PDB file of C-alpha atoms in Angstrom:
ATOM      1  CA  MET A   1     -35.547 -39.319  -4.278  1.00  0.00           C
ATOM      2  CA  ALA A   2     -34.268 -35.763  -3.711  1.00  0.00           C
ATOM      3  CA  LEU A   3     -36.615 -33.243  -2.126  1.00  0.00           C
ATOM      4  CA  LEU A   4     -37.844 -30.461  -4.397  1.00  0.00           C
ATOM      5  CA  PRO A   5     -36.762 -26.938  -3.384  1.00  0.00           C
ATOM      6  CA  PRO A   6     -39.449 -25.278  -1.237  1.00  0.00           C
ATOM      7  CA  ASP A   7     -41.421 -22.238  -2.356  1.00  0.00           C
ATOM      8  CA  PRO A   8     -41.349 -18.974  -0.383  1.00  0.00           C
ATOM      9  CA  VAL A   9     -44.305 -18.410   1.921  1.00  0.00           C
ATOM     10  CA  ILE A  10     -44.530 -14.890   0.463  1.00  0.00           C
ATOM     11  CA  CYS A  11     -42.498 -12.298  -1.455  1.00  0.00           C
ATOM     12  CA  LEU A  12     -42.689  -8.652  -0.375  1.00  0.00           C
ATOM     13  CA  ARG A  13     -41.927  -6.016  -3.008  1.00  0.00           C
ATOM     14  CA  SER A  14     -40.474  -2.594  -2.266  1.00  0.00           C
ATOM     15  CA  PRO A  15     -43.136   0.131  -2.471  1.00  0.00           C
ATOM     16  CA  GLU A  16     -40.451   2.589  -3.615  1.00  0.00           C
ATOM     17  CA  GLN A  17     -38.895   0.197  -6.167  1.00  0.00           C
ATOM     18  CA  SER A  18     -35.506   0.199  -4.490  1.00  0.00           C
ATOM     19  CA  SER A  19     -32.899  -2.486  -3.811  1.00  0.00           C
ATOM     20  CA  TYR A  20     -32.711  -3.899  -0.294  1.00  0.00           C
ATOM     21  CA  HIS A  21     -29.266  -3.972   1.312  1.00  0.00           C
ATOM     22  CA  SER A  22     -30.014  -5.072   4.903  1.00  0.00           C
ATOM     23  CA  LEU A  23     -32.588  -6.908   7.036  1.00  0.00           C
ATOM     24  CA  CYS A  24     -33.277  -7.119  10.760  1.00  0.00           C
ATOM     25  CA  PHE A  25     -36.044  -8.708  12.860  1.00  0.00           C
ATOM     26  CA  ARG A  26     -37.063  -6.772  15.963  1.00  0.00           C
ATOM     27  CA  THR A  27     -39.818  -9.266  16.856  1.00  0.00           C
ATOM     28  CA  PRO A  28     -41.153 -12.171  14.773  1.00  0.00           C
ATOM     29  CA  GLU A  29     -43.887  -9.841  13.490  1.00  0.00           C
ATOM     30  CA  HIS A  30     -41.653  -6.834  12.697  1.00  0.00           C
ATOM     31  CA  LEU A  31     -39.071  -6.953   9.899  1.00  0.00           C
ATOM     32  CA  TYR A  32     -36.897  -3.909   9.176  1.00  0.00           C
ATOM     33  CA  ALA A  33     -35.379  -3.455   5.705  1.00  0.00           C
ATOM     34  CA  GLY A  34     -32.697  -0.942   4.691  1.00  0.00           C
ATOM     35  CA  THR A  35     -32.796   0.324   1.107  1.00  0.00           C
ATOM     36  CA  LEU A  36     -30.419   1.663  -1.529  1.00  0.00           C
ATOM     37  CA  LYS A  37     -32.173   5.048  -1.259  1.00  0.00           C
ATOM     38  CA  GLY A  38     -31.241   5.532   2.413  1.00  0.00           C
ATOM     39  CA  THR A  39     -34.580   4.624   4.005  1.00  0.00           C
ATOM     40  CA  VAL A  40     -35.612   1.958   6.498  1.00  0.00           C
ATOM     41  CA  GLN A  41     -38.986   0.256   6.020  1.00  0.00           C
ATOM     42  CA  LEU A  42     -40.870  -1.489   8.820  1.00  0.00           C
ATOM     43  CA  TRP A  43     -42.812  -4.466   7.451  1.00  0.00           C
ATOM     44  CA  GLU A  44     -45.690  -5.767   9.586  1.00  0.00           C
ATOM     45  CA  LEU A  45     -45.807  -9.512   8.994  1.00  0.00           C
ATOM     46  CA  GLN A  46     -49.404  -9.763  10.262  1.00  0.00           C
ATOM     47  CA  THR A  47     -50.527  -7.707   7.260  1.00  0.00           C
ATOM     48  CA  ASN A  48     -47.433  -7.956   5.008  1.00  0.00           C
ATOM     49  CA  ARG A  49     -47.444  -4.195   4.511  1.00  0.00           C
ATOM     50  CA  VAL A  50     -45.049  -1.350   5.293  1.00  0.00           C
ATOM     51  CA  SER A  51     -46.410   0.469   8.371  1.00  0.00           C
ATOM     52  CA  TYR A  52     -43.574   2.959   8.864  1.00  0.00           C
ATOM     53  CA  GLN A  53     -40.718   4.407   6.830  1.00  0.00           C
ATOM     54  CA  LEU A  54     -37.713   6.264   8.250  1.00  0.00           C
ATOM     55  CA  ALA A  55     -35.583   8.606   6.124  1.00  0.00           C
ATOM     56  CA  VAL A  56     -32.020   8.011   7.353  1.00  0.00           C
ATOM     57  CA  GLY A  57     -29.834   9.648   4.687  1.00  0.00           C
ATOM     58  CA  SER A  58     -28.899   9.644   1.026  1.00  0.00           C
ATOM     59  CA  SER A  59     -26.568   6.621   1.158  1.00  0.00           C
ATOM     60  CA  SER A  60     -27.628   2.961   1.099  1.00  0.00           C
ATOM     61  CA  ILE A  61     -28.346   1.307   4.478  1.00  0.00           C
ATOM     62  CA  ILE A  62     -25.860  -1.566   4.565  1.00  0.00           C
ATOM     63  CA  ASN A  63     -26.769  -2.829   8.038  1.00  0.00           C
ATOM     64  CA  LEU A  64     -29.392  -2.559  10.770  1.00  0.00           C
ATOM     65  CA  ALA A  65     -29.643  -3.617  14.396  1.00  0.00           C
ATOM     66  CA  HIS A  66     -32.393  -3.150  16.971  1.00  0.00           C
ATOM     67  CA  THR A  67     -31.811  -3.066  20.715  1.00  0.00           C
ATOM     68  CA  GLU A  68     -34.675  -3.112  23.208  1.00  0.00           C
ATOM     69  CA  ASP A  69     -35.572   0.542  22.608  1.00  0.00           C
ATOM     70  CA  ALA A  70     -33.418   1.846  19.746  1.00  0.00           C
ATOM     71  CA  LEU A  71     -32.658   1.296  16.074  1.00  0.00           C
ATOM     72  CA  ILE A  72     -29.044   1.521  14.877  1.00  0.00           C
ATOM     73  CA  THR A  73     -28.406   2.204  11.189  1.00  0.00           C
ATOM     74  CA  GLN A  74     -25.190   2.052   9.171  1.00  0.00           C
ATOM     75  CA  GLU A  75     -24.874   3.850   5.846  1.00  0.00           C
ATOM     76  CA  LYS A  76     -22.440   3.008   3.052  1.00  0.00           C
ATOM     77  CA  CYS A  77     -20.949   6.502   3.366  1.00  0.00           C
ATOM     78  CA  GLY A  78     -19.772   5.525   6.881  1.00  0.00           C
ATOM     79  CA  SER A  79     -22.382   7.232   9.079  1.00  0.00           C
ATOM     80  CA  VAL A  80     -23.756   5.306  12.062  1.00  0.00           C
ATOM     81  CA  LYS A  81     -26.930   6.630  13.697  1.00  0.00           C
ATOM     82  CA  LEU A  82     -28.801   5.726  16.863  1.00  0.00           C
ATOM     83  CA  TRP A  83     -32.586   6.276  16.714  1.00  0.00           C
ATOM     84  CA  ASN A  84     -34.605   6.171  19.938  1.00  0.00           C
ATOM     85  CA  LEU A  85     -38.064   4.650  19.717  1.00  0.00           C
ATOM     86  CA  THR A  86     -40.761   7.068  20.936  1.00  0.00           C
ATOM     87  CA  ASP A  87     -44.557   7.140  20.744  1.00  0.00           C
ATOM     88  CA  ALA A  88     -44.239   9.320  17.639  1.00  0.00           C
ATOM     89  CA  GLY A  89     -41.721   7.071  15.891  1.00  0.00           C
ATOM     90  CA  TYR A  90     -37.919   7.060  15.715  1.00  0.00           C
ATOM     91  CA  VAL A  91     -35.972  10.160  16.774  1.00  0.00           C
ATOM     92  CA  LEU A  92     -32.261  10.644  16.018  1.00  0.00           C
ATOM     93  CA  GLN A  93     -30.331  10.551  19.311  1.00  0.00           C
ATOM     94  CA  HIS A  94     -26.668  10.100  18.337  1.00  0.00           C
ATOM     95  CA  GLU A  95     -24.660  10.133  15.109  1.00  0.00           C
ATOM     96  CA  LEU A  96     -21.101   9.055  14.347  1.00  0.00           C
ATOM     97  CA  SER A  97     -19.379  10.086  11.113  1.00  0.00           C
ATOM     98  CA  ASN A  98     -17.137   7.121  10.453  1.00  0.00           C
ATOM     99  CA  ASP A  99     -13.894   7.410   8.469  1.00  0.00           C
ATOM    100  CA  HIS A 100     -14.566   4.021   6.828  1.00  0.00           C
ATOM    101  CA  ALA A 101     -16.807   3.989   3.757  1.00  0.00           C
ATOM    102  CA  GLY A 102     -17.547   0.617   2.177  1.00  0.00           C
ATOM    103  CA  TYR A 103     -19.485  -2.612   2.521  1.00  0.00           C
ATOM    104  CA  CYS A 104     -18.184  -3.953   5.854  1.00  0.00           C
ATOM    105  CA  ARG A 105     -21.204  -4.356   8.115  1.00  0.00           C
ATOM    106  CA  MET A 106     -21.225  -3.332  11.746  1.00  0.00           C
ATOM    107  CA  ALA A 107     -22.027  -5.975  14.380  1.00  0.00           C
ATOM    108  CA  CYS A 108     -24.327  -5.391  17.339  1.00  0.00           C
ATOM    109  CA  ASP A 109     -23.013  -7.191  20.432  1.00  0.00           C
ATOM    110  CA  VAL A 110     -26.116  -7.382  22.636  1.00  0.00           C
ATOM    111  CA  GLN A 111     -24.272  -9.241  25.395  1.00  0.00           C
ATOM    112  CA  ALA A 112     -21.713  -6.424  25.765  1.00  0.00           C
ATOM    113  CA  ASN A 113     -24.071  -3.517  24.913  1.00  0.00           C
ATOM    114  CA  ALA A 114     -21.706  -2.648  22.095  1.00  0.00           C
ATOM    115  CA  VAL A 115     -21.619  -1.817  18.387  1.00  0.00           C
ATOM    116  CA  ILE A 116     -18.527  -2.958  16.481  1.00  0.00           C
ATOM    117  CA  MET A 117     -17.489  -0.763  13.564  1.00  0.00           C
ATOM    118  CA  PRO A 118     -14.810  -0.926  10.857  1.00  0.00           C
ATOM    119  CA  ARG A 119     -12.321   1.935  10.627  1.00  0.00           C
ATOM    120  CA  VAL A 120      -9.579   2.829   8.148  1.00  0.00           C
ATOM    121  CA  LYS A 121      -6.139   1.158   8.155  1.00  0.00           C
ATOM    122  CA  SER A 122      -7.284  -2.294   9.328  1.00  0.00           C
ATOM    123  CA  THR A 123      -8.747  -0.838  12.535  1.00  0.00           C
ATOM    124  CA  VAL A 124     -11.955  -1.769  14.394  1.00  0.00           C
ATOM    125  CA  SER A 125     -13.793   0.282  17.037  1.00  0.00           C
ATOM    126  CA  VAL A 126     -16.072  -1.010  19.784  1.00  0.00           C
ATOM    127  CA  LEU A 127     -18.745   1.578  20.631  1.00  0.00           C
ATOM    128  CA  CYS A 128     -21.227   1.853  23.467  1.00  0.00           C
ATOM    129  CA  SER A 129     -24.615   0.959  21.976  1.00  0.00           C
ATOM    130  CA  LYS A 130     -26.356   3.713  23.964  1.00  0.00           C
ATOM    131  CA  THR A 131     -24.055   6.665  23.167  1.00  0.00           C
ATOM    132  CA  LEU A 132     -21.903   5.542  20.205  1.00  0.00           C
ATOM    133  CA  THR A 133     -18.765   6.565  22.124  1.00  0.00           C
ATOM    134  CA  GLU A 134     -15.661   4.448  21.569  1.00  0.00           C
ATOM    135  CA  THR A 135     -14.673   2.086  24.390  1.00  0.00           C
ATOM    136  CA  ILE A 136     -12.050  -0.166  22.715  1.00  0.00           C
ATOM    137  CA  ARG A 137      -9.974   0.095  19.542  1.00  0.00           C
ATOM    138  CA  PHE A 138      -8.334  -2.871  17.800  1.00  0.00           C
ATOM    139  CA  SER A 139      -5.476  -1.916  15.489  1.00  0.00           C
ATOM    140  CA  PRO A 140      -2.558  -4.059  14.236  1.00  0.00           C
ATOM    141  CA  THR A 141       0.944  -2.887  15.026  1.00  0.00           C
ATOM    142  CA  ALA A 142       3.456  -2.035  12.306  1.00  0.00           C
ATOM    143  CA  ASP A 143       5.280  -5.319  12.978  1.00  0.00           C
ATOM    144  CA  GLU A 144       2.028  -7.305  12.653  1.00  0.00           C
ATOM    145  CA  GLU A 145       1.250  -5.561   9.364  1.00  0.00           C
ATOM    146  CA  LYS A 146       4.712  -6.493   8.026  1.00  0.00           C
ATOM    147  CA  LEU A 147       4.205 -10.160   8.917  1.00  0.00           C
ATOM    148  CA  ALA A 148       0.672 -10.330   7.494  1.00  0.00           C
ATOM    149  CA  PRO A 149      -0.718  -7.387   5.486  1.00  0.00           C
ATOM    150  CA  PHE A 150      -4.312  -7.100   6.675  1.00  0.00           C
ATOM    151  CA  GLY A 151      -5.941  -4.638   4.273  1.00  0.00           C
ATOM    152  CA  SER A 152      -9.377  -3.120   4.824  1.00  0.00           C
ATOM    153  CA  VAL A 153     -11.757  -4.581   7.409  1.00  0.00           C
ATOM    154  CA  MET A 154     -14.475  -6.563   5.601  1.00  0.00           C
ATOM    155  CA  CYS A 155     -16.435  -8.402   8.326  1.00  0.00           C
ATOM    156  CA  VAL A 156     -16.591  -8.518  12.134  1.00  0.00           C
ATOM    157  CA  LEU A 157     -18.091 -11.062  14.539  1.00  0.00           C
ATOM    158  CA  PRO A 158     -18.015 -10.986  18.377  1.00  0.00           C
ATOM    159  CA  VAL A 159     -17.745 -14.443  19.982  1.00  0.00           C
ATOM    160  CA  THR A 160     -17.593 -15.897  23.495  1.00  0.00           C
ATOM    161  CA  LEU A 161     -15.119 -18.699  24.228  1.00  0.00           C
ATOM    162  CA  ASP A 162     -14.932 -20.194  27.732  1.00  0.00           C
ATOM    163  CA  GLY A 163     -16.583 -17.104  29.188  1.00  0.00           C
ATOM    164  CA  GLN A 164     -14.256 -14.573  27.539  1.00  0.00           C
ATOM    165  CA  ARG A 165     -15.101 -12.153  24.736  1.00  0.00           C
ATOM    166  CA  TYR A 166     -13.162 -12.135  21.463  1.00  0.00           C
ATOM    167  CA  LEU A 167     -13.603 -10.562  18.052  1.00  0.00           C
ATOM    168  CA  MET A 168     -13.183 -12.357  14.733  1.00  0.00           C
ATOM    169  CA  THR A 169     -12.277  -9.882  12.019  1.00  0.00           C
ATOM    170  CA  GLY A 170     -12.010 -10.707   8.309  1.00  0.00           C
ATOM    171  CA  TYR A 171      -9.849  -8.586   6.031  1.00  0.00           C
ATOM    172  CA  GLU A 172      -9.490  -7.691   2.377  1.00  0.00           C
ATOM    173  CA  SER A 173      -6.329  -9.831   2.224  1.00  0.00           C
ATOM    174  CA  GLY A 174      -8.304 -12.999   3.057  1.00  0.00           C
ATOM    175  CA  LEU A 175      -7.062 -13.158   6.666  1.00  0.00           C
ATOM    176  CA  ILE A 176      -9.180 -13.649   9.789  1.00  0.00           C
ATOM    177  CA  ALA A 177      -7.676 -12.368  13.051  1.00  0.00           C
ATOM    178  CA  MET A 178      -8.825 -13.092  16.607  1.00  0.00           C
ATOM    179  CA  TRP A 179      -8.702 -10.068  18.933  1.00  0.00           C
ATOM    180  CA  ASP A 180      -8.761 -10.242  22.744  1.00  0.00           C
ATOM    181  CA  TYR A 181     -11.055  -7.679  24.416  1.00  0.00           C
ATOM    182  CA  ARG A 182      -8.866  -7.690  27.562  1.00  0.00           C
ATOM    183  CA  THR A 183      -5.627  -6.694  25.841  1.00  0.00           C
ATOM    184  CA  SER A 184      -6.878  -5.157  22.546  1.00  0.00           C
ATOM    185  CA  ARG A 185      -4.287  -7.309  20.774  1.00  0.00           C
ATOM    186  CA  VAL A 186      -4.319 -10.042  18.118  1.00  0.00           C
ATOM    187  CA  ILE A 187      -4.044 -13.582  19.487  1.00  0.00           C
ATOM    188  CA  GLY A 188      -1.527 -15.761  17.670  1.00  0.00           C
ATOM    189  CA  THR A 189      -1.163 -15.472  13.901  1.00  0.00           C
ATOM    190  CA  PRO A 190      -4.045 -14.412  11.636  1.00  0.00           C
ATOM    191  CA  THR A 191      -5.314 -17.319   9.520  1.00  0.00           C
ATOM    192  CA  LEU A 192      -5.489 -17.078   5.727  1.00  0.00           C
ATOM    193  CA  PHE A 193      -8.814 -18.266   4.263  1.00  0.00           C
ATOM    194  CA  ALA A 194      -8.646 -16.715   0.798  1.00  0.00           C
ATOM    195  CA  SER A 195      -5.865 -16.390  -1.772  1.00  0.00           C
ATOM    196  CA  ASP A 196      -5.088 -15.181  -5.308  1.00  0.00           C
ATOM    197  CA  GLY A 197      -6.747 -11.827  -4.724  1.00  0.00           C
ATOM    198  CA  ASP A 198      -9.905 -13.277  -3.166  1.00  0.00           C
ATOM    199  CA  CYS A 199     -11.504 -11.127  -0.481  1.00  0.00           C
ATOM    200  CA  LEU A 200     -13.546 -12.143   2.579  1.00  0.00           C
ATOM    201  CA  PHE A 201     -16.996 -10.588   3.003  1.00  0.00           C
ATOM    202  CA  THR A 202     -18.744 -12.613   5.689  1.00  0.00           C
ATOM    203  CA  VAL A 203     -18.151 -14.922   8.667  1.00  0.00           C
ATOM    204  CA  ASP A 204     -20.352 -16.744  11.177  1.00  0.00           C
ATOM    205  CA  TYR A 205     -19.473 -19.058  14.071  1.00  0.00           C
ATOM    206  CA  ASP A 206     -21.267 -21.561  16.307  1.00  0.00           C
ATOM    207  CA  SER A 207     -19.688 -22.052  19.747  1.00  0.00           C
ATOM    208  CA  VAL A 208     -21.780 -25.189  20.472  1.00  0.00           C
ATOM    209  CA  THR A 209     -20.149 -27.278  17.724  1.00  0.00           C
ATOM    210  CA  ASN A 210     -17.029 -25.072  17.635  1.00  0.00           C
ATOM    211  CA  ARG A 211     -17.324 -24.530  13.896  1.00  0.00           C
ATOM    212  CA  GLY A 212     -17.407 -21.459  11.720  1.00  0.00           C
ATOM    213  CA  ILE A 213     -18.044 -20.643   8.088  1.00  0.00           C
ATOM    214  CA  CYS A 214     -16.724 -17.781   5.966  1.00  0.00           C
ATOM    215  CA  GLY A 215     -16.956 -16.686   2.351  1.00  0.00           C
ATOM    216  CA  GLY A 216     -16.258 -13.886  -0.080  1.00  0.00           C
ATOM    217  CA  SER A 217     -15.317 -13.353  -3.695  1.00  0.00           C
ATOM    218  CA  SER A 218     -14.190 -16.942  -4.389  1.00  0.00           C
ATOM    219  CA  ASN A 219     -16.270 -19.966  -5.396  1.00  0.00           C
ATOM    220  CA  ASN A 220     -15.699 -21.684  -2.042  1.00  0.00           C
ATOM    221  CA  LEU A 221     -17.080 -21.420   1.482  1.00  0.00           C
ATOM    222  CA  SER A 222     -14.437 -22.196   4.115  1.00  0.00           C
ATOM    223  CA  VAL A 223     -15.207 -24.212   7.259  1.00  0.00           C
ATOM    224  CA  PHE A 224     -13.016 -23.746  10.355  1.00  0.00           C
ATOM    225  CA  SER A 225     -12.832 -24.488  14.067  1.00  0.00           C
ATOM    226  CA  VAL A 226     -11.113 -22.748  16.992  1.00  0.00           C
ATOM    227  CA  ASP A 227      -8.271 -24.348  18.930  1.00  0.00           C
ATOM    228  CA  ARG A 228      -9.536 -23.461  22.428  1.00  0.00           C
ATOM    229  CA  LYS A 229      -6.063 -23.691  24.036  1.00  0.00           C
ATOM    230  CA  ALA A 230      -4.093 -21.691  21.487  1.00  0.00           C
ATOM    231  CA  LEU A 231      -7.144 -19.577  20.495  1.00  0.00           C
ATOM    232  CA  GLN A 232      -6.131 -20.102  16.897  1.00  0.00           C
ATOM    233  CA  LEU A 233      -8.445 -20.612  13.928  1.00  0.00           C
ATOM    234  CA  VAL A 234      -7.969 -24.009  12.257  1.00  0.00           C
ATOM    235  CA  PRO A 235      -9.112 -24.469   8.618  1.00  0.00           C
ATOM    236  CA  LYS A 236     -11.139 -27.692   8.201  1.00  0.00           C
ATOM    237  CA  SER A 237     -12.661 -27.970   4.733  1.00  0.00           C
ATOM    238  CA  LYS A 238     -14.081 -26.080   1.773  1.00  0.00           C
ATOM    239  CA  ILE A 239     -17.528 -26.210   0.197  1.00  0.00           C
ATOM    240  CA  ALA A 240     -17.558 -25.489  -3.532  1.00  0.00           C
ATOM    241  CA  ILE A 241     -20.336 -23.314  -4.960  1.00  0.00           C
ATOM    242  CA  LYS A 242     -21.142 -23.121  -8.661  1.00  0.00           C
ATOM    243  CA  ASN A 243     -20.769 -19.347  -9.117  1.00  0.00           C
ATOM    244  CA  ALA A 244     -18.254 -17.230  -7.219  1.00  0.00           C
ATOM    245  CA  GLY A 245     -19.202 -14.622  -4.645  1.00  0.00           C
ATOM    246  CA  VAL A 246     -21.291 -14.489  -1.458  1.00  0.00           C
ATOM    247  CA  HIS A 247     -22.347 -11.425   0.521  1.00  0.00           C
ATOM    248  CA  ARG A 248     -23.625 -13.270   3.602  1.00  0.00           C
ATOM    249  CA  VAL A 249     -23.441 -16.625   5.381  1.00  0.00           C
ATOM    250  CA  ARG A 250     -25.769 -17.100   8.348  1.00  0.00           C
ATOM    251  CA  ILE A 251     -26.131 -20.083  10.693  1.00  0.00           C
ATOM    252  CA  ARG A 252     -29.691 -20.559  11.948  1.00  0.00           C
ATOM    253  CA  LYS A 253     -30.101 -20.412  15.729  1.00  0.00           C
ATOM    254  CA  ASP A 254     -31.310 -24.039  15.998  1.00  0.00           C
ATOM    255  CA  LEU A 255     -28.027 -25.141  14.300  1.00  0.00           C
ATOM    256  CA  LYS A 256     -29.860 -27.263  11.732  1.00  0.00           C
ATOM    257  CA  VAL A 257     -29.056 -25.255   8.606  1.00  0.00           C
ATOM    258  CA  PHE A 258     -26.961 -22.392   7.318  1.00  0.00           C
ATOM    259  CA  SER A 259     -27.573 -20.222   4.275  1.00  0.00           C
ATOM    260  CA  SER A 260     -25.483 -18.200   1.835  1.00  0.00           C
ATOM    261  CA  ALA A 261     -26.551 -15.146  -0.176  1.00  0.00           C
ATOM    262  CA  GLY A 262     -24.896 -15.273  -3.600  1.00  0.00           C
ATOM    263  CA  TRP A 263     -23.831 -12.649  -6.062  1.00  0.00           C
ATOM    264  CA  ASP A 264     -25.626 -14.816  -8.646  1.00  0.00           C
ATOM    265  CA  GLY A 265     -28.976 -14.328  -6.884  1.00  0.00           C
ATOM    266  CA  ARG A 266     -28.974 -17.880  -5.522  1.00  0.00           C
ATOM    267  CA  LEU A 267     -29.936 -18.598  -1.930  1.00  0.00           C
ATOM    268  CA  ARG A 268     -28.080 -21.785  -0.993  1.00  0.00           C
ATOM    269  CA  ILE A 269     -29.206 -23.872   2.001  1.00  0.00           C
ATOM    270  CA  PHE A 270     -26.907 -26.413   3.683  1.00  0.00           C
ATOM    271  CA  SER A 271     -27.156 -28.823   6.593  1.00  0.00           C
ATOM    272  CA  TRP A 272     -25.007 -27.420   9.390  1.00  0.00           C
ATOM    273  CA  LYS A 273     -24.388 -30.911  10.808  1.00  0.00           C
ATOM    274  CA  SER A 274     -23.228 -32.626   7.620  1.00  0.00           C
ATOM    275  CA  LEU A 275     -22.459 -29.523   5.474  1.00  0.00           C
ATOM    276  CA  ARG A 276     -24.470 -31.227   2.721  1.00  0.00           C
ATOM    277  CA  PRO A 277     -26.280 -28.915   0.258  1.00  0.00           C
ATOM    278  CA  LEU A 278     -30.052 -29.121   0.733  1.00  0.00           C
ATOM    279  CA  ALA A 279     -31.475 -26.631  -1.766  1.00  0.00           C
ATOM    280  CA  VAL A 280     -30.658 -23.841  -4.184  1.00  0.00           C
ATOM    281  CA  LEU A 281     -33.465 -21.267  -4.138  1.00  0.00           C
ATOM    282  CA  THR A 282     -33.868 -19.178  -7.292  1.00  0.00           C
ATOM    283  CA  GLU A 283     -36.668 -16.763  -6.390  1.00  0.00           C
ATOM    284  CA  HIS A 284     -34.485 -13.661  -6.764  1.00  0.00           C
ATOM    285  CA  LYS A 285     -33.414 -12.122 -10.091  1.00  0.00           C
ATOM    286  CA  GLY A 286     -30.481 -10.041  -8.840  1.00  0.00           C
ATOM    287  CA  GLU A 287     -27.604 -10.409  -6.393  1.00  0.00           C
ATOM    288  CA  LEU A 288     -28.603 -11.271  -2.831  1.00  0.00           C
ATOM    289  CA  LEU A 289     -27.315  -8.915  -0.154  1.00  0.00           C
ATOM    290  CA  ASP A 290     -28.656 -10.073   3.220  1.00  0.00           C
ATOM    291  CA  ILE A 291     -30.286 -12.887   5.190  1.00  0.00           C
ATOM    292  CA  ALA A 292     -32.093 -12.729   8.555  1.00  0.00           C
ATOM    293  CA  TYR A 293     -33.884 -15.316  10.727  1.00  0.00           C
ATOM    294  CA  SER A 294     -36.796 -14.700  13.085  1.00  0.00           C
ATOM    295  CA  ASP A 295     -35.968 -16.082  16.518  1.00  0.00           C
ATOM    296  CA  ARG A 296     -39.552 -17.220  17.182  1.00  0.00           C
ATOM    297  CA  ARG A 297     -42.656 -18.261  15.242  1.00  0.00           C
ATOM    298  CA  VAL A 298     -44.348 -15.766  12.959  1.00  0.00           C
ATOM    299  CA  THR A 299     -48.078 -15.939  13.680  1.00  0.00           C
ATOM    300  CA  MET A 300     -49.297 -15.949  10.073  1.00  0.00           C
ATOM    301  CA  TRP A 301     -47.285 -19.070   9.166  1.00  0.00           C
ATOM    302  CA  ASN A 302     -46.977 -20.573  12.667  1.00  0.00           C
ATOM    303  CA  ALA A 303     -43.244 -21.057  12.096  1.00  0.00           C
ATOM    304  CA  PRO A 304     -39.925 -19.237  12.352  1.00  0.00           C
ATOM    305  CA  VAL A 305     -39.008 -17.782   8.961  1.00  0.00           C
ATOM    306  CA  MET A 306     -35.913 -16.818   7.032  1.00  0.00           C
ATOM    307  CA  ALA A 307     -35.903 -13.538   5.130  1.00  0.00           C
ATOM    308  CA  ALA A 308     -33.638 -12.811   2.153  1.00  0.00           C
ATOM    309  CA  ALA A 309     -33.330  -9.656   0.075  1.00  0.00           C
ATOM    310  CA  GLY A 310     -31.225  -8.024  -2.597  1.00  0.00           C
ATOM    311  CA  SER A 311     -30.932  -5.861  -5.667  1.00  0.00           C
ATOM    312  CA  ASP A 312     -34.214  -6.976  -7.269  1.00  0.00           C
ATOM    313  CA  GLY A 313     -36.251  -5.004  -4.704  1.00  0.00           C
ATOM    314  CA  GLN A 314     -38.035  -7.935  -3.086  1.00  0.00           C
ATOM    315  CA  ILE A 315     -37.889  -9.718   0.263  1.00  0.00           C
ATOM    316  CA  SER A 316     -38.559 -13.449   0.167  1.00  0.00           C
ATOM    317  CA  LEU A 317     -39.764 -15.230   3.332  1.00  0.00           C
ATOM    318  CA  TRP A 318     -39.189 -18.952   3.790  1.00  0.00           C
ATOM    319  CA  ASP A 319     -40.295 -21.705   6.151  1.00  0.00           C
ATOM    320  CA  LEU A 320     -37.381 -24.126   5.852  1.00  0.00           C
ATOM    321  CA  TYR A 321     -36.566 -27.597   7.191  1.00  0.00           C
ATOM    322  CA  LYS A 322     -38.147 -27.551  10.637  1.00  0.00           C
TER     323      LYS A 322
END
């Protein structure tokens, strides 16, 4: 007999009645949420209330990251801001006016103390996470663009393979390219994961099982591996979903499940080992825009939780498949 879909442990509703575009855990008890109105809310999960709100700008906050002592925000208009945590709250320390406006989310590379940002013309910048100054720039050559038109940068993911750092970058054309930090060049030939006008929006990768998952505007999620010798992405299989479009795919840290946030408002949960669908969660009434996992147990529920949020102005918290 199939298991019934679980219920959320709680749903948190926006006090300012605004869509949520991004989520980030700083600790298991502190969940940050970026809104359509350009604010960041700090939810205390011991009380399930907003204890602090930061006015960042007038554009939606499409991604958030928290280092040990600073909050980094990314706005849809392209601005990236570094906020230092003080006794009085968050104070703006550095700001970068990016030339790329859109929905590609930055990535915070804690291991390298770096923030990875999309730029115009298929370009990606690696910034110092303490100063927001550029340290590396990845940009395809004219010859590479002729062989495989990249298009706009849509998703970025830093990975470590055999002790070396690389960057997976998904593009509007449906390609994923692997960049080498040592040479700032593409390795091999970019791999096509979408076709017929489909666009990639999200990618995640697990180095333990050497498998990744990506998705976008199509009605499929694509599974791939990495050829460790050639450092080439190898397509493996596709997982069909009922309605096209996902904003996020996230693999949980314990490698038991992964989740997708759908344009149709469905939160789909899969086994990461077998890739078998486990549940379709229908708590949300608008498109889902982000997913985040706590890395440790949340005291109130004595369990790690998954948070999901989107255009309906609520954050759902889930205790899933321990």
